[in-house]
Coordinates of C-alpha atoms in Angstrom, one line a residue:
X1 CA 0.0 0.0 0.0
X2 CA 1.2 3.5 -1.0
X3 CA 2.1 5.9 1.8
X4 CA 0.2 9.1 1.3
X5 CA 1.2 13.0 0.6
X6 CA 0.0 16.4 0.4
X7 CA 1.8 19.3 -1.7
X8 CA 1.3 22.9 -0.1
X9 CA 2.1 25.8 -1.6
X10 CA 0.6 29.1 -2.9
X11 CA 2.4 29.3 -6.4
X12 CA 0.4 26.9 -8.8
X13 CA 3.2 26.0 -11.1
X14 CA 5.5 25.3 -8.3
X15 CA 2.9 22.7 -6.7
X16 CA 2.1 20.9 -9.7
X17 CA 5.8 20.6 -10.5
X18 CA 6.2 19.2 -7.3
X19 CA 3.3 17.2 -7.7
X20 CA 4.9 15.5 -10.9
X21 CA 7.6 14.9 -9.3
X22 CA 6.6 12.6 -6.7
X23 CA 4.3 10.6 -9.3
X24 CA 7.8 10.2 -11.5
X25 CA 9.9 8.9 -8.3
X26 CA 7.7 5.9 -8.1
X27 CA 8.7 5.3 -4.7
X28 CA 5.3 4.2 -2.8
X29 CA 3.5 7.4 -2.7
X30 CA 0.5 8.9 -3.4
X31 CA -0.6 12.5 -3.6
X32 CA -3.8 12.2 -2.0
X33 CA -4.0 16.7 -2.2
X34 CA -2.7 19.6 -3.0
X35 CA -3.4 22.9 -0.7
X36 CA -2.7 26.7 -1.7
X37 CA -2.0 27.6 2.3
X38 CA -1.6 26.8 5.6
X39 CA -5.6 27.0 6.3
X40 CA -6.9 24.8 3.3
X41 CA -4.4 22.5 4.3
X42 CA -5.4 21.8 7.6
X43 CA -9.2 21.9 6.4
X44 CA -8.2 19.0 3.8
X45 CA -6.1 16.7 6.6
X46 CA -9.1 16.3 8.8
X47 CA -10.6 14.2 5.7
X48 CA -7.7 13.1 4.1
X49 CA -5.5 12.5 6.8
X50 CA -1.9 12.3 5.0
X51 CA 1.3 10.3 6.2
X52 CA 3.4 13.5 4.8
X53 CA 3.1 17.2 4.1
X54 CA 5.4 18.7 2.4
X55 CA 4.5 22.8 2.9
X56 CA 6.0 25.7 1.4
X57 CA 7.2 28.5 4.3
X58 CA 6.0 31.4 2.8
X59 CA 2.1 31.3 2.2
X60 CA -0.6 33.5 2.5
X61 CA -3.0 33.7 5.6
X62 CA -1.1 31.1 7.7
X63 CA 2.7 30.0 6.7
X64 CA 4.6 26.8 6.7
X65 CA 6.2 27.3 10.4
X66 CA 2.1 27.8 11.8
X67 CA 1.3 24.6 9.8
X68 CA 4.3 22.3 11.0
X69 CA 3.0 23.6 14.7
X70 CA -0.2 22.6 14.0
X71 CA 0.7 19.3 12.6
X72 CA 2.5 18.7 16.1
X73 CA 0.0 19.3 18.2
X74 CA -2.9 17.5 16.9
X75 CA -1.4 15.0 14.1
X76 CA 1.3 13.7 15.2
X77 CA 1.8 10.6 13.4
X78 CA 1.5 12.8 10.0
X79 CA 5.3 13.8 8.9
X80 CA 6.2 17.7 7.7
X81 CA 8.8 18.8 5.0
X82 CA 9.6 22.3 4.6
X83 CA 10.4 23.9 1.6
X84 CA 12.5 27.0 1.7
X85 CA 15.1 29.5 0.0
X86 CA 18.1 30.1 1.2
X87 CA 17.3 33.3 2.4
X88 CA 14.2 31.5 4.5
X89 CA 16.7 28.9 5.8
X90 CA 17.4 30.2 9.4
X91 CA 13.7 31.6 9.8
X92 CA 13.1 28.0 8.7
X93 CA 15.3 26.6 11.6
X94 CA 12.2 28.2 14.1
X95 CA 10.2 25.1 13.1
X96 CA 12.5 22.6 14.3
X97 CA 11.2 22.7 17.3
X98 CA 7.9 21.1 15.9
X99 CA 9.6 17.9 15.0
X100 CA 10.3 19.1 11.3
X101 CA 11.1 15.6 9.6
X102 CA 13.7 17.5 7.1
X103 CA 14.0 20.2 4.6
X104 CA 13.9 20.7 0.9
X105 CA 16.2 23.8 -0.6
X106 CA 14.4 25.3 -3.3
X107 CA 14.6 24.3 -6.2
X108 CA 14.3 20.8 -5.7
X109 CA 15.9 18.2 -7.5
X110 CA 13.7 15.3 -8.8
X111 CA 16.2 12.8 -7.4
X112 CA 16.4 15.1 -3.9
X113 CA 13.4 14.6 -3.8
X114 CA 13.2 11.3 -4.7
X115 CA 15.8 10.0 -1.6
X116 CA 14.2 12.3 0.6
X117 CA 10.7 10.6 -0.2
X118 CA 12.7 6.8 0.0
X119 CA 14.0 8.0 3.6
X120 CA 10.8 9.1 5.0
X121 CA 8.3 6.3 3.4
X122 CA 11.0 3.1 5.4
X123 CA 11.0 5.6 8.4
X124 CA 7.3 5.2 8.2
X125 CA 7.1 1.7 7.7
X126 CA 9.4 0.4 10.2
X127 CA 7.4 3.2 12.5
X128 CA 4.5 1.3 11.9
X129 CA 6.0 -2.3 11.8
X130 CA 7.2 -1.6 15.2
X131 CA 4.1 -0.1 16.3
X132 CA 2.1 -3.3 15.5
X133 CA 4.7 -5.5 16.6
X134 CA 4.1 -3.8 20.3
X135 CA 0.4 -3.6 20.3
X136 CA 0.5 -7.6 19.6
X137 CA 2.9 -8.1 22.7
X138 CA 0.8 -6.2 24.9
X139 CA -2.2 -8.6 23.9
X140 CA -0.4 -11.4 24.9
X141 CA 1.0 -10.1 27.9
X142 CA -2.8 -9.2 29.1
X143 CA -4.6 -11.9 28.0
X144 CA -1.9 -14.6 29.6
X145 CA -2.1 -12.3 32.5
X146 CA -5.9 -12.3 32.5
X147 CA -5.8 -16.4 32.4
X148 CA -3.2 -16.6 35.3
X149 CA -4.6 -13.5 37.6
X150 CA -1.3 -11.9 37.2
X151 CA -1.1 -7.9 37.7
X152 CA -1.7 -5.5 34.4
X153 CA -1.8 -2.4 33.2
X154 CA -5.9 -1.6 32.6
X155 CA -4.8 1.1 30.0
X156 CA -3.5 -1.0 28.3
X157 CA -6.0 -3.4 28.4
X158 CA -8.6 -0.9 26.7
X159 CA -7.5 -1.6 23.6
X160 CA -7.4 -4.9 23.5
X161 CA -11.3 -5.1 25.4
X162 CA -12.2 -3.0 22.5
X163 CA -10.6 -5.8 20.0
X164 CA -12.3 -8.5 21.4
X165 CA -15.5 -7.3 22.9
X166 CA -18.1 -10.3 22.3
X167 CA -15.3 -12.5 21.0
X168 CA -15.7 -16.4 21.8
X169 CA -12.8 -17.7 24.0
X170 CA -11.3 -21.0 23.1
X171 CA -8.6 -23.1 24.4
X172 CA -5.8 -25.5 22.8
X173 CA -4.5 -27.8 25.8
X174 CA -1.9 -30.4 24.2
X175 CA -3.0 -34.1 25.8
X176 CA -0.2 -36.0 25.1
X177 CA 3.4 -34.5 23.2
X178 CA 4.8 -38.2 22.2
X179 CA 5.5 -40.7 21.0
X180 CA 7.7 -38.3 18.3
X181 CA 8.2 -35.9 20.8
X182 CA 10.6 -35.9 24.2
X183 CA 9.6 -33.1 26.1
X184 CA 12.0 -33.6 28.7
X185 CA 14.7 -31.4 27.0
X186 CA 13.3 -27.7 27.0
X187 CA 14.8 -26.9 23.4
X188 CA 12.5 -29.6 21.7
X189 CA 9.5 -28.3 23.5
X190 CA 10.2 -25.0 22.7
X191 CA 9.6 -26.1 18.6
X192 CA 6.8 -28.0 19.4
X193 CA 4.9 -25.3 21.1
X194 CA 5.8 -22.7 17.9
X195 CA 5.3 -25.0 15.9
X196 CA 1.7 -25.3 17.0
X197 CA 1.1 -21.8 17.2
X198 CA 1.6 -20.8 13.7
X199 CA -0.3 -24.0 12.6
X200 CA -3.1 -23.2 14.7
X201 CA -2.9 -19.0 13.4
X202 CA -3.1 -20.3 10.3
X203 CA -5.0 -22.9 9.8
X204 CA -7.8 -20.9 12.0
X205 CA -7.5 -17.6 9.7
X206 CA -5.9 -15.6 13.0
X207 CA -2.7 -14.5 10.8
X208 CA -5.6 -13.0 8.3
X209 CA -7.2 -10.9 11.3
X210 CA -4.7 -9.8 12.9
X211 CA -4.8 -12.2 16.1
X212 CA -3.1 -15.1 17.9
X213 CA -2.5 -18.2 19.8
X214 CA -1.3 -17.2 23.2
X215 CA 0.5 -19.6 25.1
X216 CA -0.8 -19.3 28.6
X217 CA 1.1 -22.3 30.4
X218 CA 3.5 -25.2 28.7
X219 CA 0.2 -27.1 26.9
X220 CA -2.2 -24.8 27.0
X221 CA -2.9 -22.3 24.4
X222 CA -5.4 -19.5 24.2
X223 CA -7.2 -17.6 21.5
X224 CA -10.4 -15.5 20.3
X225 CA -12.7 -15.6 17.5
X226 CA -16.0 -13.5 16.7
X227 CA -18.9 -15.3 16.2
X228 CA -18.5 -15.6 12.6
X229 CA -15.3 -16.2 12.4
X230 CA -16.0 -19.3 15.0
X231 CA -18.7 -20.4 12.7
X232 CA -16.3 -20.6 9.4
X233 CA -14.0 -23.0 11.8
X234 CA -14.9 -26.5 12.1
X235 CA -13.1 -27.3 15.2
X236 CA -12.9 -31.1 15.1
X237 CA -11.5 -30.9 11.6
X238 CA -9.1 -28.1 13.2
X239 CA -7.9 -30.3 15.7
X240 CA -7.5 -33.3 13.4
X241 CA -5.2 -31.6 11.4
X242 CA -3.3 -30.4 14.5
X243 CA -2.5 -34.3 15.0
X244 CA -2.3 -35.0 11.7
X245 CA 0.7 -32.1 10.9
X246 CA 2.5 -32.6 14.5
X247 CA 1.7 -36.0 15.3
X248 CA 0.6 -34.9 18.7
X249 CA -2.7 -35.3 21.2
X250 CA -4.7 -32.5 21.3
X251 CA -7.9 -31.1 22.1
X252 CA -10.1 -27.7 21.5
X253 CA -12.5 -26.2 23.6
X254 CA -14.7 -23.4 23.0
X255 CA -15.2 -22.1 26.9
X256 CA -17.9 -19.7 25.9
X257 CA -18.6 -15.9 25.0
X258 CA -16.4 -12.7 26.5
X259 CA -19.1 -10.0 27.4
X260 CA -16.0 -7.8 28.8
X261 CA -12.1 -8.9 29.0
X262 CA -12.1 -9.7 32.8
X263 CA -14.1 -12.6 31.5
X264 CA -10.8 -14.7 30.4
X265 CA -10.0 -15.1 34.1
X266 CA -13.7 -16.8 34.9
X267 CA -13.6 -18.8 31.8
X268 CA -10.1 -20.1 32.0
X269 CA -10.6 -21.0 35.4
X270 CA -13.7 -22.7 35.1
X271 CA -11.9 -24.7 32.1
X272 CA -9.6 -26.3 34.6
X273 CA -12.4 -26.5 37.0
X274 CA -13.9 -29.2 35.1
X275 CA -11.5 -31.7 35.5
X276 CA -8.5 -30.4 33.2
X277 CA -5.4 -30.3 35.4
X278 CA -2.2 -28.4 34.4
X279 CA 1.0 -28.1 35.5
X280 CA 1.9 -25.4 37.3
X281 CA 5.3 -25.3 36.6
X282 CA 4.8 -23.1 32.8
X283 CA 8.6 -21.8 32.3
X284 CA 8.3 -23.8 29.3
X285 CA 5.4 -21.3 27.6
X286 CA 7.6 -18.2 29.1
X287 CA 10.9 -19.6 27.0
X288 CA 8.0 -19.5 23.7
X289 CA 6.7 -16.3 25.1
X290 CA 9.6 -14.4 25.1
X291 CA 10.7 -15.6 21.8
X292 CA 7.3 -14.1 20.5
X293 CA 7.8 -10.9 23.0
X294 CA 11.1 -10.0 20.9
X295 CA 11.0 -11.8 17.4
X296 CA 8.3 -11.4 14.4
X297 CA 6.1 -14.3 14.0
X298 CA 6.1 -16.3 11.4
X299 CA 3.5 -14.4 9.6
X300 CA 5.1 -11.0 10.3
X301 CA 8.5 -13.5 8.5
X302 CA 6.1 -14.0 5.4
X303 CA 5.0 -10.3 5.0
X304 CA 8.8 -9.1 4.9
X305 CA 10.1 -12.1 2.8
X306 CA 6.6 -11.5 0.3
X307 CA 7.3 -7.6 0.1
X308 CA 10.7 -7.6 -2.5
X309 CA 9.4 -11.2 -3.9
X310 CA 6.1 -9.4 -5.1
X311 CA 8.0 -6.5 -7.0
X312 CA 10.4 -8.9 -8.3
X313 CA 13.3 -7.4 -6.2
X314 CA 15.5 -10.9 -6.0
X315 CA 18.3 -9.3 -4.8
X316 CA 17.3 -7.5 -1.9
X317 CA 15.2 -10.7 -0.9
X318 CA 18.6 -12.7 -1.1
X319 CA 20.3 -10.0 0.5
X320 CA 17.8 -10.4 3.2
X321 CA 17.4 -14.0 4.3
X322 CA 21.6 -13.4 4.2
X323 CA 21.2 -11.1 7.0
X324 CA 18.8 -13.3 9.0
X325 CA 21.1 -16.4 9.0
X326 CA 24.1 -13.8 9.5
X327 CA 22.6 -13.1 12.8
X328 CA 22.3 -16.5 13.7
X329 CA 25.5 -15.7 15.3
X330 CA 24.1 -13.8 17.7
X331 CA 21.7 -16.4 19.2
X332 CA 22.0 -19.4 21.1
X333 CA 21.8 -22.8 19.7
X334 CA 17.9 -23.2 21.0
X335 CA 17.1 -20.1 19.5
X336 CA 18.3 -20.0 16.2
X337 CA 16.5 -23.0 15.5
X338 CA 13.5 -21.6 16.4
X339 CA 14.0 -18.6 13.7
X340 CA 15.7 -21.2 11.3
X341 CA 12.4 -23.1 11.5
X342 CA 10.4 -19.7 11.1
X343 CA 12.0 -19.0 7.8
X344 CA 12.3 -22.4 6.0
X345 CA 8.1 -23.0 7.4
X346 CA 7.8 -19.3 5.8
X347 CA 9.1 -20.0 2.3
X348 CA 7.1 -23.2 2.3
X349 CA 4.0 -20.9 2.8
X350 CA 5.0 -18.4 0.8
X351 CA 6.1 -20.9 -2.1
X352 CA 2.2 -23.0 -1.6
X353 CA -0.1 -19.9 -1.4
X354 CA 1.6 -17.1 -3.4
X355 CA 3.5 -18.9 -6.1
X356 CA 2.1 -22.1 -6.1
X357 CA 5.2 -24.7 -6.5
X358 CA 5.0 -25.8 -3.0
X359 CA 8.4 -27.6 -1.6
X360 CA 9.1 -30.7 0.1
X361 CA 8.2 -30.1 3.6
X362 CA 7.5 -32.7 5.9
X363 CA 7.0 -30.7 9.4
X364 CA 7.7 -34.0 11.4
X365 CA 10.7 -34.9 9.7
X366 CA 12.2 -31.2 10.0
X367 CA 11.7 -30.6 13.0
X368 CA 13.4 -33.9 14.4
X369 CA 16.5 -32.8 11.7
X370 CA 16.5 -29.5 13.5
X371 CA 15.9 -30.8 17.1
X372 CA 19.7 -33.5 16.2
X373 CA 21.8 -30.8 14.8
X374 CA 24.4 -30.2 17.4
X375 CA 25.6 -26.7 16.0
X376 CA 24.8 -23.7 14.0
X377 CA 26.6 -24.7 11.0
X378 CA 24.5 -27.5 10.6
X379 CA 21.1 -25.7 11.6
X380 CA 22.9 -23.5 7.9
X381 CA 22.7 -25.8 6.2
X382 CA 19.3 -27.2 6.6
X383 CA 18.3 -23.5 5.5
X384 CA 20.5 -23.3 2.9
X385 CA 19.2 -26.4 1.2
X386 CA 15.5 -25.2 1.4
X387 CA 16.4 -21.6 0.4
X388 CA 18.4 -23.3 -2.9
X389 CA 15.1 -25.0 -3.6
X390 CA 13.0 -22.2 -3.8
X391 CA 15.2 -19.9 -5.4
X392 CA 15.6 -22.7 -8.1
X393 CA 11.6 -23.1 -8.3
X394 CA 11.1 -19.0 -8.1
X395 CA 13.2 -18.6 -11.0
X396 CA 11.1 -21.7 -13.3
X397 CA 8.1 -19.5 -12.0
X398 CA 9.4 -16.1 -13.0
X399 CA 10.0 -17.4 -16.6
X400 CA 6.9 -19.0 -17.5
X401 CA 5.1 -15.9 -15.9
X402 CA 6.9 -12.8 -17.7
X403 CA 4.7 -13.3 -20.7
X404 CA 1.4 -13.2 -18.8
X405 CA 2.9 -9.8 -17.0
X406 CA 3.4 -8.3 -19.7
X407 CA 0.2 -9.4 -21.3
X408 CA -1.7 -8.4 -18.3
X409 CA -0.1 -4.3 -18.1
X410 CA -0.9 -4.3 -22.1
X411 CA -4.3 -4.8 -20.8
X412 CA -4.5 -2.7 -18.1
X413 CA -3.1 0.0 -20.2
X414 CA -6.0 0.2 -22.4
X415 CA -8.5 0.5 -19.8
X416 CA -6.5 3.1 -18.0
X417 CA -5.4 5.0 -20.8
X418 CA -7.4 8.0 -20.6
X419 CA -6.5 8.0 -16.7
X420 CA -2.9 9.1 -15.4
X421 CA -1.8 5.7 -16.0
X422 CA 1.6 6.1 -14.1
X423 CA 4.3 3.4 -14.6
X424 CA 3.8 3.0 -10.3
X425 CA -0.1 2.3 -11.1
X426 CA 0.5 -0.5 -13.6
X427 CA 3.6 -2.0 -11.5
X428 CA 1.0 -2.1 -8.3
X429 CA -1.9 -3.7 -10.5
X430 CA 0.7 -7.4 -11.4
X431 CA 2.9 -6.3 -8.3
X432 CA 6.1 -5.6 -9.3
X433 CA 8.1 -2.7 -8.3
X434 CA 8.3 0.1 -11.5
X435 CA 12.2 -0.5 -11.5
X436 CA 11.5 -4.2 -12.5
X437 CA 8.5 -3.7 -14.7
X438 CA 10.2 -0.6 -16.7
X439 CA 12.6 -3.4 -17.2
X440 CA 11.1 -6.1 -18.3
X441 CA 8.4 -4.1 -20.1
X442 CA 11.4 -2.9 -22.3
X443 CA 12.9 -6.3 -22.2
X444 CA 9.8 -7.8 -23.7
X445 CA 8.4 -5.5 -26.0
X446 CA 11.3 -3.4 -27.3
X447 CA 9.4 -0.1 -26.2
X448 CA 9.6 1.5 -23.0
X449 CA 5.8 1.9 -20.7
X450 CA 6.0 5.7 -21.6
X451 CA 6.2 5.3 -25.5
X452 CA 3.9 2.3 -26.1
X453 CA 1.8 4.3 -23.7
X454 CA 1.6 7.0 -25.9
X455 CA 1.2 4.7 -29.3
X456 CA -2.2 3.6 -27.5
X457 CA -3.3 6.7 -26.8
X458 CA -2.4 8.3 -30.3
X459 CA -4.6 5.3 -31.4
X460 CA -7.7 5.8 -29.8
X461 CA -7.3 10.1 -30.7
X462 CA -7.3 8.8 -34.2
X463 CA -10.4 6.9 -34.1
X464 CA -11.9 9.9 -32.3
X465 CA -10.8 12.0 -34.7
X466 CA -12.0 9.8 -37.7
X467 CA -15.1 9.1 -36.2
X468 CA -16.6 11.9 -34.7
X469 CA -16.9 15.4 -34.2
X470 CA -15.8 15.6 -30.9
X471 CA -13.5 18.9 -29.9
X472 CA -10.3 18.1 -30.3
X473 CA -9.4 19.6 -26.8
X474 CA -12.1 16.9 -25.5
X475 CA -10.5 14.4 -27.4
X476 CA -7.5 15.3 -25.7
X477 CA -8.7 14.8 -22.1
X478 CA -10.6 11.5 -23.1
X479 CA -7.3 10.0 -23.9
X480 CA -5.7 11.2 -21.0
X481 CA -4.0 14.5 -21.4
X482 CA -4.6 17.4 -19.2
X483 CA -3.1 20.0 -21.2
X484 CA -4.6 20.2 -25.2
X485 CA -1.5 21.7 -26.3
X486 CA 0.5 19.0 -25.1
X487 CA -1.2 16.9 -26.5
X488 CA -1.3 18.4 -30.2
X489 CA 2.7 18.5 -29.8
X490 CA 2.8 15.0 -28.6
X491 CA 0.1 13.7 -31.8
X492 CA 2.4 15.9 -34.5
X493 CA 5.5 14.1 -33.5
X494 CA 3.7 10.9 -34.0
X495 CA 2.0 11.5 -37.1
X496 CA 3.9 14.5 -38.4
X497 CA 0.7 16.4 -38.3
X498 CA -1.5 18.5 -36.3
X499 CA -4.8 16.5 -34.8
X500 CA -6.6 18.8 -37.0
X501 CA -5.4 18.3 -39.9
X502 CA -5.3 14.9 -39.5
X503 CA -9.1 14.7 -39.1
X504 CA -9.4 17.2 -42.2
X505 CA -7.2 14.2 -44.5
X506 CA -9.6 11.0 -43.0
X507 CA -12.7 13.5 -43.9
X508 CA -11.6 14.3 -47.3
X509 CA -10.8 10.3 -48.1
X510 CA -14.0 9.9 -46.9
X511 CA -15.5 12.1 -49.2
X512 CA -13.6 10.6 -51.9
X513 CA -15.2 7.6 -51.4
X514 CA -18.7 8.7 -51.2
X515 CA -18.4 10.7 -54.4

């Protein structure tokens, strides 16, 4: 998803160039508005609510510095750029105490702008990233608190009552870990228990909704659906596959409805009330928990593996899974099978759902490989021999799918043509990045997206111009240019003629014809 931006400034020309210029970086952003001061600016950010401004300092009825203070006192998660002269640099300095993200020196280079736009949009990812990453381990930490009447922070709780308010509470206790698993070392337990929590968020749609399986005590597990969502699950078919996948005892209970949060105390207790004894000793689920508390889970994994697969950015995906197992270093043994699992189990997700060439995964078999190796050079290896696979199998994909890309942006192309049709636009419709379709656009067709753009567009004037009497400046806008001139100069260079006189020639053939 694009981040979003509005332009503000009171000269015209200088806004729309600015405009263009963020179109023509194609780096994840949108101009969602454009304001001529301070005051429409804030008027459009109630409704529009933008991820960036990027404000001129010297506007009419209120200026760039009143803006950026504005911005900071009621919208703060919404970044400002200034723009400014030279001569407005120091009086520009004033707004730095409003948490100014940077400043642009007028006039702007495109590819200024362009980095600056790059630095802000991964500053506002990762801002985000990290944000949802926290708000998930506060949900755990009250909701296992909640289930073991531990102490919590009722602020914190609000947002998670509001999450779950009528949500139907249900319960994964683990009846019996062998005979393929021996519990008594802590490490293997540890990749049974994650194991079954992203095959449960899965399998159960939680990694669609943004929820979880909580582990509350060494085999017991914890999570919340709505009523619908418990209505799509079948539970017994949930729990057979449980077995079937892990080769484990299990069993699922649906405890009963949450009318308010405090609820998950009553209900977990009355669980064990009916005859369902734990043990009390749970350091096992606090070893799992605080892998969770500090790592990404495995779907978390899949979104940042998917993210440079889907824009065909191979390199930076390589260069990332390097970095993971780089940092394996940095773990212990116990760990660093965990995340080695994590990424092999991710790929094998991602290679089944996105691209469809699943691998040879046999969850059983892996995870006794993983739970033998006796160092990190062999827990390496097992990933590098998966990662081989798929990159092998991606590529075989990529190949037979180039042709249907291209195909599918011709297509896409002719129903957008009389739109802005940006390079970005068509890249996001077959999800590549614009680097890699501009690429293999050319690659394919011979012609870059901007001139076989324009060779559609030329053809459709034409038939407007043979066919009809429409304006010629109509004509223009119904093909997708703005500015009439521009287009005339753009349609002479094609046809080395003028749109008029073009119609005039097809008239008088026609009229030849007739008589």
């Amino acid at each position: 998803m694009n981040s979003t931006v509005m332009v503000v400034d009171d000269e015209r020309v200088i806004r729309k160039t600015l405009v263009k210029m963020i179109e023509e970086a194609n780096g994840g952003w949108s101009v969602v508005g454009e304001a001529g001061n301070g005051e429409e600016a804030i008027q459009k950010m109630e409704e529009l609510s933008p991820d960036l401004v990027i404000t001129d300092i010297r506007m009419p009825r209120m200026n760039g510095i009143e803006l950026a203070k504005h911005v900071y006192e009621n919208k703060q998660d919404t970044r400002v750029v200034i723009l400014t002269a030279y001569k407005d640099f120091d009086y520009a300095q004033a707004a730095v105490k409003y948490k100014v993200t940077d400043f642009l020196l007028k006039p702007c280079p495109p590819d200024e702008v362009a980095e600056l736009l790059k630095l802000v949009r991964e500053e506002l990812l990762e801002q985000k990233a990290q944000a949802a990453k926290q708000e998930k381990i506060n949900e755990r930490m009250i909701i296992r608190s909640l289930c073991l009447r531990l102490p919590y922070d009722p602020q914190m709780a609000n947002a998670v009552e509001t999450k779950y308010a009528k949500a139907e509470f249900l319960l994964v206790k683990v009846t019996d870990f062998s005979p393929h698993f021996v519990v008594s070392k802590p490490d293997d337990l540890r990749l049974v228990q994650f194991s079954l929590i992203n095959i449960v968020e899965e399998l159960a749609g939680l990694d669609q909704s943004g929820k979880s399986l909580i582990p509350v005590e060494y085999d017991t597990f914890v999570f919340m659906l709505s009523r619908r969502e418990l209505n799509a699950v079948r539970l017994d078919e949930l729990q057979s596959k449980i077995e079937a996948l892990l080769e484990i005892s299990v069993s699922i209970h649906h405890v009963g409805e949450l009318s308010r949060l405090e609820d998950i105390t009553r209900l977990y207790s009355r669980f064990y009330k009916a005859g369902f004894d734990s043990s009390p000793d749970a350091a096992a689920s606090e070893d799992v928990a605080a892998y969770l508390k500090h790592n990404p889970t495995i779907q978390e994994l899949k979104a940042k593996l998917l993210a440079p697969l889907m824009v065909g950015e191979i390199a930076h995906f390589v260069a990332l899974v390097d970095d993971m197992i780089k940092k394996y270093e940095e773990h212990s043994l116990a760990t660093v099978k965990i995340e080695a699992y994590s990424l092999v189990y991710a790929l094998h997700s991602i290679s089944e759902k996105e691209f469809q060439f699943p691998l040879s995964f046999n969850m059983i078999e892996e995870i006794a490989t993983l739970n033998e190796s006796k160092n990190k050079e062999q827990v390496k290896e097992w990933v590098q021999r998966y990662l081989a696979d798929f990159q092998k199998r991606l590529e075989q994909w990529k190949a037979e799918r180039s042709e249907s890309i291209i195909d599918r942006v011709i297509d896409y192309m002719n129903q957008h043509y009389m739109e802005a049709c940006q390079l970005s636009d068509a890249a996001a419709s077959v999800y590549l990045s614009p680097k890699y379709l501009s690429e293999l656009f050319k690659k394919s067709t011979g012609e870059t997206f901007t001139s076989y753009l324009t060779k559609v567009r030329i053809k459709k004037a034409e038939l407007l111009l043979s066919n009809t009497k429409i304006k010629v400046t109509e004509i223009a806008r119904m093909v997708g240019y703005d500015d009439p001139n521009y287009f005339s100069t753009v349609f002479r260079k094609a046809l080395n003629c003028s749109p008029n006189h073009y119609r005039k020639q097809k008239q008088d053939i026609f009229k030849k014809r007739i008589d």
